[in-house]
Coordinates of C-alpha atoms and ligand atoms in Angstrom, one line a residue:
M1 CA 114.0 74.0 66.5
K2 CA 116.4 76.5 67.9
D3 CA 114.5 77.9 70.9
A4 CA 116.4 76.6 74.0
K5 CA 113.2 76.4 76.0
Y6 CA 111.6 73.9 73.6
L7 CA 114.8 71.9 73.3
K8 CA 115.0 71.6 77.1
M9 CA 111.4 70.5 77.3
A10 CA 112.0 68.0 74.5
M11 CA 114.9 66.5 76.5
E12 CA 112.8 66.2 79.6
Y13 CA 110.0 64.5 77.7
R14 CA 112.5 62.1 76.2
N15 CA 113.8 61.3 79.7
A16 CA 110.2 60.6 80.8
I17 CA 109.5 58.4 77.8
D18 CA 112.8 56.5 78.4
A19 CA 111.8 55.9 82.0
L20 CA 108.4 54.6 81.0
M21 CA 109.9 52.4 78.3
G22 CA 112.5 50.9 80.7
N23 CA 115.4 52.5 78.9
K24 CA 118.0 53.5 81.6
E25 CA 116.0 56.3 83.1
F26 CA 113.9 56.2 86.3
A27 CA 111.5 58.5 88.2
D28 CA 113.0 61.3 90.3
T29 CA 110.3 60.7 93.0
V30 CA 107.6 58.1 93.7
L31 CA 104.8 58.8 96.1
K32 CA 103.9 55.3 97.2
G33 CA 100.8 53.8 98.6
G34 CA 98.5 56.8 98.7
Q35 CA 94.8 57.2 97.7
V36 CA 94.6 59.2 94.4
V37 CA 91.7 61.6 93.9
N38 CA 90.9 61.3 90.3
V39 CA 89.1 64.5 89.4
I40 CA 88.4 63.4 85.8
T41 CA 86.3 60.3 86.8
R42 CA 85.4 61.5 90.4
E43 CA 86.9 58.4 92.0
I44 CA 89.3 57.8 94.8
Y45 CA 91.5 54.7 94.6
K46 CA 94.9 53.4 95.7
A47 CA 97.8 54.3 93.3
D48 CA 101.4 55.5 93.3
I49 CA 102.5 58.6 91.5
A50 CA 105.8 58.8 89.7
I51 CA 107.4 62.2 89.0
K52 CA 110.2 63.0 86.5
H53 CA 111.5 66.6 86.2
K54 CA 108.4 68.7 86.8
Y55 CA 106.0 66.3 85.2
I56 CA 103.8 63.3 86.3
L57 CA 105.2 60.2 84.7
L58 CA 102.6 57.6 85.8
V59 CA 99.6 57.2 88.2
G60 CA 99.3 53.5 89.0
D61 CA 101.8 50.8 89.9
C62 CA 105.1 52.7 89.8
K63 CA 107.5 50.0 91.3
D64 CA 109.3 49.5 87.9
L65 CA 110.1 53.2 87.8
I66 CA 112.1 53.2 91.1
G67 CA 115.8 53.3 90.4
P68 CA 118.9 53.7 92.7
E69 CA 118.5 57.5 92.7
T70 CA 114.7 57.7 93.1
T71 CA 113.3 59.3 96.2
V72 CA 110.5 57.1 97.5
I73 CA 108.0 58.7 99.8
D74 CA 105.5 56.5 101.7
V75 CA 102.1 58.2 101.7
T76 CA 100.1 55.2 102.9
G77 CA 96.8 56.4 104.4
K78 CA 97.0 59.8 102.7
Y79 CA 95.2 61.2 99.8
L80 CA 96.8 62.7 96.7
S81 CA 95.0 65.5 94.9
P82 CA 95.9 68.0 92.2
G83 CA 97.1 71.2 93.7
F84 CA 94.3 73.7 94.3
I85 CA 93.4 76.7 92.2
D86 CA 92.0 80.0 93.5
S87 CA 90.2 81.2 90.4
H88 CA 89.4 84.8 91.4
M89 CA 91.3 86.9 93.9
H90 CA 92.9 90.2 94.5
F91 CA 96.4 90.3 96.0
E92 CA 95.9 93.9 96.9
S93 CA 93.0 93.0 99.3
S94 CA 95.4 90.8 101.3
M95 CA 97.8 93.7 101.8
L96 CA 100.5 91.2 100.7
T97 CA 102.8 91.1 97.7
I98 CA 102.4 88.2 95.3
T99 CA 105.5 86.6 96.8
E100 CA 104.2 86.7 100.4
F101 CA 100.8 85.5 99.4
S102 CA 102.3 82.6 97.5
R103 CA 104.5 81.7 100.5
L104 CA 101.5 81.7 102.9
S105 CA 99.1 79.8 100.6
I106 CA 101.3 76.9 99.4
P107 CA 101.3 75.0 102.7
S108 CA 97.5 74.8 102.4
G109 CA 97.7 73.1 99.1
T110 CA 97.2 76.1 96.7
T111 CA 99.5 75.9 93.8
T112 CA 97.7 78.2 91.2
L113 CA 96.4 81.7 91.7
V114 CA 94.4 83.7 89.2
A115 CA 94.3 87.3 90.2
D116 CA 92.5 90.5 89.0
P117 CA 94.8 93.5 89.6
H118 CA 92.1 96.1 89.2
E119 CA 93.0 97.8 92.4
I120 CA 96.5 98.6 91.3
G121 CA 95.1 99.2 87.8
N122 CA 92.8 101.9 89.2
A123 CA 95.8 103.6 90.8
L124 CA 98.6 103.1 88.3
G125 CA 97.1 101.6 85.1
P126 CA 99.2 99.3 82.8
V127 CA 102.4 100.3 84.6
G128 CA 101.2 98.9 87.9
M129 CA 99.6 95.8 86.3
K130 CA 102.8 95.0 84.4
A131 CA 104.9 95.4 87.6
M132 CA 102.7 92.7 89.2
A133 CA 103.0 90.5 86.1
D134 CA 106.8 90.9 86.3
E135 CA 106.8 89.8 90.0
I136 CA 105.2 86.5 89.0
D137 CA 108.4 85.4 87.3
N138 CA 110.1 85.0 90.7
V139 CA 107.2 83.4 92.5
P140 CA 107.0 79.6 93.1
S141 CA 103.2 79.3 92.6
N142 CA 101.6 79.3 89.2
V143 CA 100.2 82.8 89.0
Y144 CA 98.2 84.4 86.2
L145 CA 96.5 87.8 85.9
V146 CA 93.2 88.7 84.3
V147 CA 93.3 92.5 83.7
P148 CA 90.4 95.0 84.0
S149 CA 88.9 96.1 80.7
L150 CA 87.8 99.3 82.4
T151 CA 89.1 101.6 85.2
P152 CA 87.7 103.4 87.0
D153 CA 84.7 101.1 87.7
C154 CA 82.2 104.0 87.2
P155 CA 83.5 106.6 84.8
D156 CA 82.3 110.2 85.7
L157 CA 81.6 109.1 89.3
E158 CA 85.1 108.1 90.3
T159 CA 88.5 109.7 89.6
A160 CA 91.1 107.0 89.0
G161 CA 94.8 107.4 88.7
Y162 CA 94.5 106.0 85.2
D163 CA 91.6 105.4 82.8
T164 CA 91.9 101.9 81.3
S165 CA 89.9 101.2 78.2
S166 CA 90.1 99.2 75.0
K167 CA 93.1 101.3 73.9
D168 CA 95.2 99.4 76.5
M169 CA 94.0 95.9 75.8
E170 CA 96.3 94.9 72.9
D171 CA 99.3 95.9 74.9
L172 CA 98.2 94.3 78.2
L173 CA 96.8 91.0 76.7
N174 CA 100.1 90.4 75.0
Y175 CA 102.1 90.9 78.2
K176 CA 103.6 87.9 80.0
N177 CA 101.5 86.1 82.7
I178 CA 98.3 87.7 81.6
I179 CA 95.6 85.3 80.4
G180 CA 92.5 87.4 79.9
I181 CA 90.1 90.1 81.1
G182 CA 89.0 90.2 84.8
E183 CA 85.6 90.9 86.2
L184 CA 83.6 93.1 83.8
Q185 CA 83.7 96.3 85.7
G186 CA 81.2 99.0 84.8
F187 CA 78.7 96.5 83.4
S188 CA 77.3 94.8 86.6
N189 CA 74.1 96.8 86.4
A190 CA 73.4 96.2 82.8
K191 CA 70.2 98.3 82.5
H192 CA 71.7 101.3 84.3
V193 CA 74.8 101.3 82.2
Y194 CA 72.9 100.7 79.0
R195 CA 70.7 103.7 79.6
N196 CA 73.2 106.2 81.0
T197 CA 76.7 105.4 79.6
P198 CA 76.2 103.2 76.5
E199 CA 79.6 104.1 75.2
I200 CA 81.1 101.9 78.0
I201 CA 79.5 98.9 76.4
T202 CA 80.8 99.5 73.0
D203 CA 84.3 100.0 74.3
L204 CA 84.0 97.0 76.6
L205 CA 82.9 94.8 73.6
A206 CA 86.0 95.9 71.6
S207 CA 88.1 94.6 74.5
T208 CA 86.2 91.3 75.1
I209 CA 86.1 90.4 71.4
Y210 CA 89.8 91.1 71.1
A211 CA 90.4 88.8 74.1
K212 CA 88.3 86.1 72.6
S213 CA 90.1 86.3 69.3
K214 CA 93.2 85.3 71.3
N215 CA 91.4 82.4 73.0
M216 CA 91.6 84.2 76.3
V217 CA 89.1 84.2 79.1
V218 CA 86.7 87.1 80.0
D219 CA 85.4 86.9 83.5
G220 CA 81.9 88.3 84.0
N221 CA 80.5 90.0 87.1
A222 CA 76.7 89.7 87.1
P223 CA 75.3 90.2 90.6
E224 CA 71.4 89.9 90.7
L225 CA 71.1 89.6 87.0
F226 CA 68.4 87.3 85.5
G227 CA 66.8 86.7 82.1
K228 CA 67.4 89.4 79.5
E229 CA 69.9 91.4 81.5
L230 CA 71.9 88.3 82.3
A231 CA 71.9 87.4 78.6
A232 CA 73.1 90.9 77.7
H233 CA 75.9 90.4 80.2
I234 CA 76.9 87.0 78.8
I235 CA 77.0 88.5 75.3
A236 CA 79.2 91.4 76.6
A237 CA 81.6 88.8 78.0
A238 CA 81.9 87.5 74.4
G239 CA 79.9 84.4 75.1
K240 CA 81.8 82.5 77.8
C241 CA 81.0 84.1 81.1
S242 CA 81.7 83.6 84.8
C243 CA 80.3 85.4 87.9
H244 CA 81.8 85.5 91.4
E245 CA 79.1 87.7 93.0
T246 CA 76.1 85.3 93.1
T247 CA 74.4 85.3 96.4
T248 CA 71.2 83.2 96.2
K249 CA 70.3 79.7 95.2
E250 CA 67.9 81.0 92.6
E251 CA 70.5 83.2 91.0
A252 CA 73.0 80.3 91.1
A253 CA 70.5 78.0 89.3
E254 CA 69.7 80.7 86.7
K255 CA 73.4 81.2 85.9
L256 CA 74.2 77.5 85.6
R257 CA 71.2 77.1 83.3
Q258 CA 72.4 80.0 81.1
G259 CA 75.9 78.5 80.8
V260 CA 77.7 80.8 83.2
Y261 CA 80.6 79.4 85.2
L262 CA 79.5 79.8 88.8
F263 CA 82.4 81.1 90.9
M264 CA 81.1 80.5 94.5
R265 CA 82.8 83.1 96.6
E266 CA 84.0 82.2 100.1
G267 CA 86.7 84.6 101.3
S268 CA 87.4 86.8 104.3
T269 CA 84.7 89.3 103.6
Q270 CA 82.0 87.7 101.4
K271 CA 80.7 84.2 102.1
N272 CA 78.3 83.0 99.4
M273 CA 79.2 79.4 98.9
A274 CA 76.7 77.9 101.4
E275 CA 73.8 79.6 99.5
C276 CA 75.1 78.9 96.0
I277 CA 75.9 75.2 96.6
R278 CA 72.2 74.6 97.3
A279 CA 71.7 74.6 93.5
V280 CA 73.7 71.3 93.5
T281 CA 72.7 69.8 96.9
E282 CA 68.9 70.6 96.6
E283 CA 68.3 71.1 92.9
K284 CA 70.7 68.3 91.9
M285 CA 72.4 70.4 89.2
D286 CA 75.6 69.3 87.5
S287 CA 78.6 70.8 89.3
R288 CA 81.0 70.8 86.4
R289 CA 80.7 74.6 86.1
C290 CA 80.9 75.2 89.8
I291 CA 84.2 76.7 91.0
L292 CA 85.3 78.0 94.4
A293 CA 87.1 81.3 94.7
T294 CA 88.0 83.7 97.6
D295 CA 87.9 87.1 95.9
D296 CA 89.3 88.8 99.1
M297 CA 91.4 87.1 101.7
V298 CA 93.2 88.8 104.6
A299 CA 96.6 87.6 105.7
A300 CA 95.5 86.6 109.2
D301 CA 92.9 84.2 107.7
L302 CA 95.5 82.7 105.4
E303 CA 97.8 82.0 108.4
T304 CA 95.2 80.7 110.9
L305 CA 92.5 79.1 108.7
G306 CA 94.3 78.1 105.5
H307 CA 93.3 78.9 101.9
M308 CA 91.5 76.8 99.3
N309 CA 91.7 73.7 101.6
E310 CA 89.5 75.6 104.1
I311 CA 87.0 76.5 101.4
V312 CA 86.8 72.9 100.2
R313 CA 86.3 71.8 103.9
R314 CA 83.4 74.2 104.2
T315 CA 81.9 72.9 100.9
I316 CA 82.1 69.3 102.1
K317 CA 80.3 70.4 105.3
Q318 CA 77.4 71.5 103.1
G319 CA 76.9 67.9 101.9
I320 CA 79.2 67.7 98.9
R321 CA 81.4 64.6 98.6
P322 CA 85.2 65.4 99.0
E323 CA 86.0 64.3 95.4
E324 CA 83.3 66.6 94.0
A325 CA 84.4 69.6 96.2
I326 CA 88.0 69.0 95.1
Q327 CA 86.9 69.2 91.4
M328 CA 85.7 72.7 92.1
V329 CA 89.3 73.8 92.9
T330 CA 91.1 71.7 90.3
I331 CA 89.7 70.4 87.0
N332 CA 86.7 72.8 86.9
P333 CA 88.7 76.0 87.0
A334 CA 91.6 74.5 84.9
T335 CA 89.0 73.7 82.2
Y336 CA 87.4 77.2 82.4
F337 CA 90.8 79.0 82.1
G338 CA 92.2 76.6 79.5
L339 CA 95.1 75.8 81.9
D340 CA 95.7 72.4 80.4
H341 CA 98.9 71.7 82.4
V342 CA 97.4 71.8 85.9
G343 CA 94.2 70.6 87.7
V344 CA 94.4 66.9 87.1
L345 CA 96.8 64.0 88.0
S346 CA 97.7 62.2 84.8
P347 CA 100.8 61.6 82.6
G348 CA 102.5 64.7 81.3
K349 CA 100.7 67.1 83.6
Q350 CA 102.7 69.4 85.9
A351 CA 103.4 67.6 89.2
D352 CA 101.4 70.0 91.5
I353 CA 100.1 67.7 94.2
A354 CA 98.5 68.3 97.6
I355 CA 99.1 65.4 100.1
I356 CA 96.0 65.4 102.2
E357 CA 96.0 63.9 105.7
D358 CA 92.2 64.0 106.5
I359 CA 90.0 64.4 103.4
Y360 CA 87.0 65.7 105.3
E361 CA 89.0 68.2 107.4
M362 CA 91.3 68.9 104.4
T363 CA 94.4 69.0 106.5
I364 CA 97.5 69.2 104.3
A365 CA 100.6 67.1 105.0
G366 CA 102.7 68.3 102.1
V367 CA 102.7 70.0 98.7
F368 CA 104.6 69.3 95.5
L369 CA 104.9 72.1 93.0
K370 CA 106.4 71.6 89.6
G371 CA 107.8 68.3 90.7
K372 CA 109.5 69.5 93.9
L373 CA 108.4 69.0 97.5
V374 CA 107.9 72.7 98.6
S375 CA 106.0 72.3 101.9
S376 CA 105.9 69.4 104.3
K377 CA 104.7 68.8 107.9
K378 CA 107.1 65.8 108.1
N379 CA 110.7 65.2 106.9
Y380 CA 109.7 63.2 103.9
Ligands
FE2_401 FE1 86.8 90.5 92.7

């Protein structure tokens, strides 16, 4: 193996295994005495968390991993959750760069952002989307893009700066920090598009099938679709489909039954979570495919209300237990996107951790990102 990146990782893993096996190495940091939110088993219990490099070493009794150089942080009385994920958002709506959005959202516990750059895509096409993908390299948060398969949204009705189509997909989907296709523009109203511009569907299918061949996600966008039209939309998304524009309990229930990942939108402009969550609270549906997302957040809300912590807080107020609401911003989206390194607290995962002061109010005391304390109310 000659690639320096893999050799560096191998050394870090070796250090971690040496620490666990009692061979001269110790944890860099131990968070001691907290209540861990286990999003795999939906439990909360007392446990320490040990960190080495950017990875979680152990969740449990970590006293043997404390060495002379280990930083020990007492988190007694606080809750330790995986860092939060915003699964569908647009940086352009916030009027902030990715860098500034990251800076504002980290203190509220958000460590991963999945963004659809279709607004810059409409204006500048692949050049603009790649510029955003480049900015990600210098941002502390984990940021991924899902690119539009189609711009403008409505060909022949709108004049975009650039017409994105399947001709651009191979290039875009092989670019760094891009993990799939974003909301299926142009196919939200399945019947209308099928009758009037069927060529869109064929071109869209070429893009979604290519994405699937690379094991990438394809986000759907299926407002008010039921039955056969919803089925057509799911097939257009090459089988695994999400929707972030669901507005009624009945629609939420239909989508969950048809296997759609339900992105419950709760941002600055659209607030659909309280209605969608009734499929879980009233119909007792399984919430494993329920995910919280903001879509559009303005900077003032980020500063004054918070980010995903505020959305989780509102979800708890609708009658969902904290550990289940936290699943909707951690393991559920990580599973959907195939982001195996984030979303849970277990050995070998990236040490992205939100330290929660009050689990019902979702006040955040500190945030670890890639093993480092990047935000803190106290001098830990
Ligand atoms: Fe959106």
